[in-house]
Amino acid sequence: MTDDAVPDLRASDADRERVAGILRDAVAEGRLDMAEFEERLDATYQARTYGELVPITRDLPAAGVAVPAVSLSKDPATGSDWPGRVVGGEGSSTWAVAVMSGFQRKGHWTMPRRFTCLAFWGGGEIDLREANFAEREVEINAIAIMGGVDVIVPPGVEVVVRGIGIMGGFDHREEGVPGEPGAPRVIVTGFAFWGGVGVQRKLTRAEKQRLKEERRREKLERRSNGEY
């Protein structure tokens, strides 16, 4: 395989996580502000090839290397808390309705095997970043009529979108990203008429707070060492 072919190779989820790790280190060291970090992190999880990943960290040091490169070798999977988050049971809530109003399912809750929701002239948010899951594969059946439903998933979760839109639509941008070992699979189905169902992949609030604290400590250490 020639070097020219490398940028066109499909990147794996592990490759995207390595780039995300470089970005987390950079924001903790003060090299990136939170706005730059979130912009680059979004680009990382949307990248499909090595050619799209490499520019994201080109101006950031990693392990003493001036220009970090994405490794083509697959590292062994590291431990995660996913097995502990697939808890079984019936789920905390199985449905939600917003008629000229709104609904939210967020924080620490248990996503059931199937969750059905309706947004009519209203909006809803289903946030799975801190949720447990009743099963490894769960389904969100979203019906949006002149309204919208936002689904937020954490990194590592596989997303499949099967909804139908008429003068409306379903967001497919997060499809095609392989899930981490043991992570749930979230299937988004339903119907959108003059409305939309969006899917976003975001860090948890705890992870964002951890990065802020690491950056604050780094600044204090630099100040105490007289670096600035």
mmCIF file with all atom_site columns, N, CA, C and O in Angstrom, residues 12-19 74-75:
data_model
loop_
_atom_site.group_PDB
_atom_site.id
_atom_site.type_symbol
_atom_site.label_atom_id
_atom_site.label_alt_id
_atom_site.label_comp_id
_atom_site.label_asym_id
_atom_site.label_entity_id
_atom_site.label_seq_id
_atom_site.pdbx_PDB_ins_code
_atom_site.Cartn_x
_atom_site.Cartn_y
_atom_site.Cartn_z
_atom_site.occupancy
_atom_site.B_iso_or_equiv
_atom_site.pdbx_formal_charge
_atom_site.auth_seq_id
_atom_site.auth_comp_id
_atom_site.auth_asym_id
_atom_site.auth_atom_id
_atom_site.pdbx_PDB_model_num
ATOM 1  N N  . SER A 1 12 ? -11.024 3.849  12.146 1.00 0.00 ? 12 SER A N  1
ATOM 2  C CA . SER A 1 12 ? -11.814 3.063  13.094 1.00 0.00 ? 12 SER A CA 1
ATOM 3  C C  . SER A 1 12 ? -12.235 3.932  14.271 1.00 0.00 ? 12 SER A C  1
ATOM 4  O O  . SER A 1 12 ? -11.729 5.043  14.452 1.00 0.00 ? 12 SER A O  1
ATOM 5  N N  . ASP A 1 13 ? -13.131 3.396  15.093 1.00 0.00 ? 13 ASP A N  1
ATOM 6  C CA . ASP A 1 13 ? -13.557 4.122  16.281 1.00 0.00 ? 13 ASP A CA 1
ATOM 7  C C  . ASP A 1 13 ? -12.382 4.303  17.242 1.00 0.00 ? 13 ASP A C  1
ATOM 8  O O  . ASP A 1 13 ? -12.260 5.328  17.906 1.00 0.00 ? 13 ASP A O  1
ATOM 9  N N  . ALA A 1 14 ? -11.490 3.306  17.307 1.00 0.00 ? 14 ALA A N  1
ATOM 10 C CA . ALA A 1 14 ? -10.311 3.424  18.166 1.00 0.00 ? 14 ALA A CA 1
ATOM 11 C C  . ALA A 1 14 ? -9.412  4.564  17.700 1.00 0.00 ? 14 ALA A C  1
ATOM 12 O O  . ALA A 1 14 ? -8.830  5.286  18.520 1.00 0.00 ? 14 ALA A O  1
ATOM 13 N N  . ASP A 1 15 ? -9.288  4.752  16.371 1.00 0.00 ? 15 ASP A N  1
ATOM 14 C CA . ASP A 1 15 ? -8.488  5.866  15.851 1.00 0.00 ? 15 ASP A CA 1
ATOM 15 C C  . ASP A 1 15 ? -9.095  7.204  16.269 1.00 0.00 ? 15 ASP A C  1
ATOM 16 O O  . ASP A 1 15 ? -8.381  8.129  16.663 1.00 0.00 ? 15 ASP A O  1
ATOM 17 N N  . ARG A 1 16 ? -10.426 7.294  16.196 1.00 0.00 ? 16 ARG A N  1
ATOM 18 C CA . ARG A 1 16 ? -11.085 8.542  16.595 1.00 0.00 ? 16 ARG A CA 1
ATOM 19 C C  . ARG A 1 16 ? -10.894 8.811  18.085 1.00 0.00 ? 16 ARG A C  1
ATOM 20 O O  . ARG A 1 16 ? -10.707 9.954  18.502 1.00 0.00 ? 16 ARG A O  1
ATOM 21 N N  . GLU A 1 17 ? -10.916 7.739  18.898 1.00 0.00 ? 17 GLU A N  1
ATOM 22 C CA . GLU A 1 17 ? -10.725 7.923  20.338 1.00 0.00 ? 17 GLU A CA 1
ATOM 23 C C  . GLU A 1 17 ? -9.302  8.366  20.656 1.00 0.00 ? 17 GLU A C  1
ATOM 24 O O  . GLU A 1 17 ? -9.081  9.131  21.591 1.00 0.00 ? 17 GLU A O  1
ATOM 25 N N  . ARG A 1 18 ? -8.296  7.880  19.864 1.00 0.00 ? 18 ARG A N  1
ATOM 26 C CA . ARG A 1 18 ? -6.927  8.336  20.084 1.00 0.00 ? 18 ARG A CA 1
ATOM 27 C C  . ARG A 1 18 ? -6.801  9.833  19.803 1.00 0.00 ? 18 ARG A C  1
ATOM 28 O O  . ARG A 1 18 ? -6.140  10.567 20.540 1.00 0.00 ? 18 ARG A O  1
ATOM 29 N N  . VAL A 1 19 ? -7.446  10.290 18.728 1.00 0.00 ? 19 VAL A N  1
ATOM 30 C CA . VAL A 1 19 ? -7.417  11.725 18.415 1.00 0.00 ? 19 VAL A CA 1
ATOM 31 C C  . VAL A 1 19 ? -8.146  12.512 19.500 1.00 0.00 ? 19 VAL A C  1
ATOM 32 O O  . VAL A 1 19 ? -7.702  13.573 19.936 1.00 0.00 ? 19 VAL A O  1
ATOM 33 N N  . LYS A 1 74 ? -4.316  -1.318 15.336 1.00 0.00 ? 74 LYS A N  1
ATOM 34 C CA . LYS A 1 74 ? -5.414  -1.301 16.293 1.00 0.00 ? 74 LYS A CA 1
ATOM 35 C C  . LYS A 1 74 ? -4.911  -1.705 17.659 1.00 0.00 ? 74 LYS A C  1
ATOM 36 O O  . LYS A 1 74 ? -4.359  -2.795 17.841 1.00 0.00 ? 74 LYS A O  1
ATOM 37 N N  . ASP A 1 75 ? -5.051  -0.831 18.629 1.00 0.00 ? 75 ASP A N  1
ATOM 38 C CA . ASP A 1 75 ? -4.635  -1.142 19.995 1.00 0.00 ? 75 ASP A CA 1
ATOM 39 C C  . ASP A 1 75 ? -5.658  -2.041 20.667 1.00 0.00 ? 75 ASP A C  1
ATOM 40 O O  . ASP A 1 75 ? -6.855  -2.005 20.323 1.00 0.00 ? 75 ASP A O  1
#
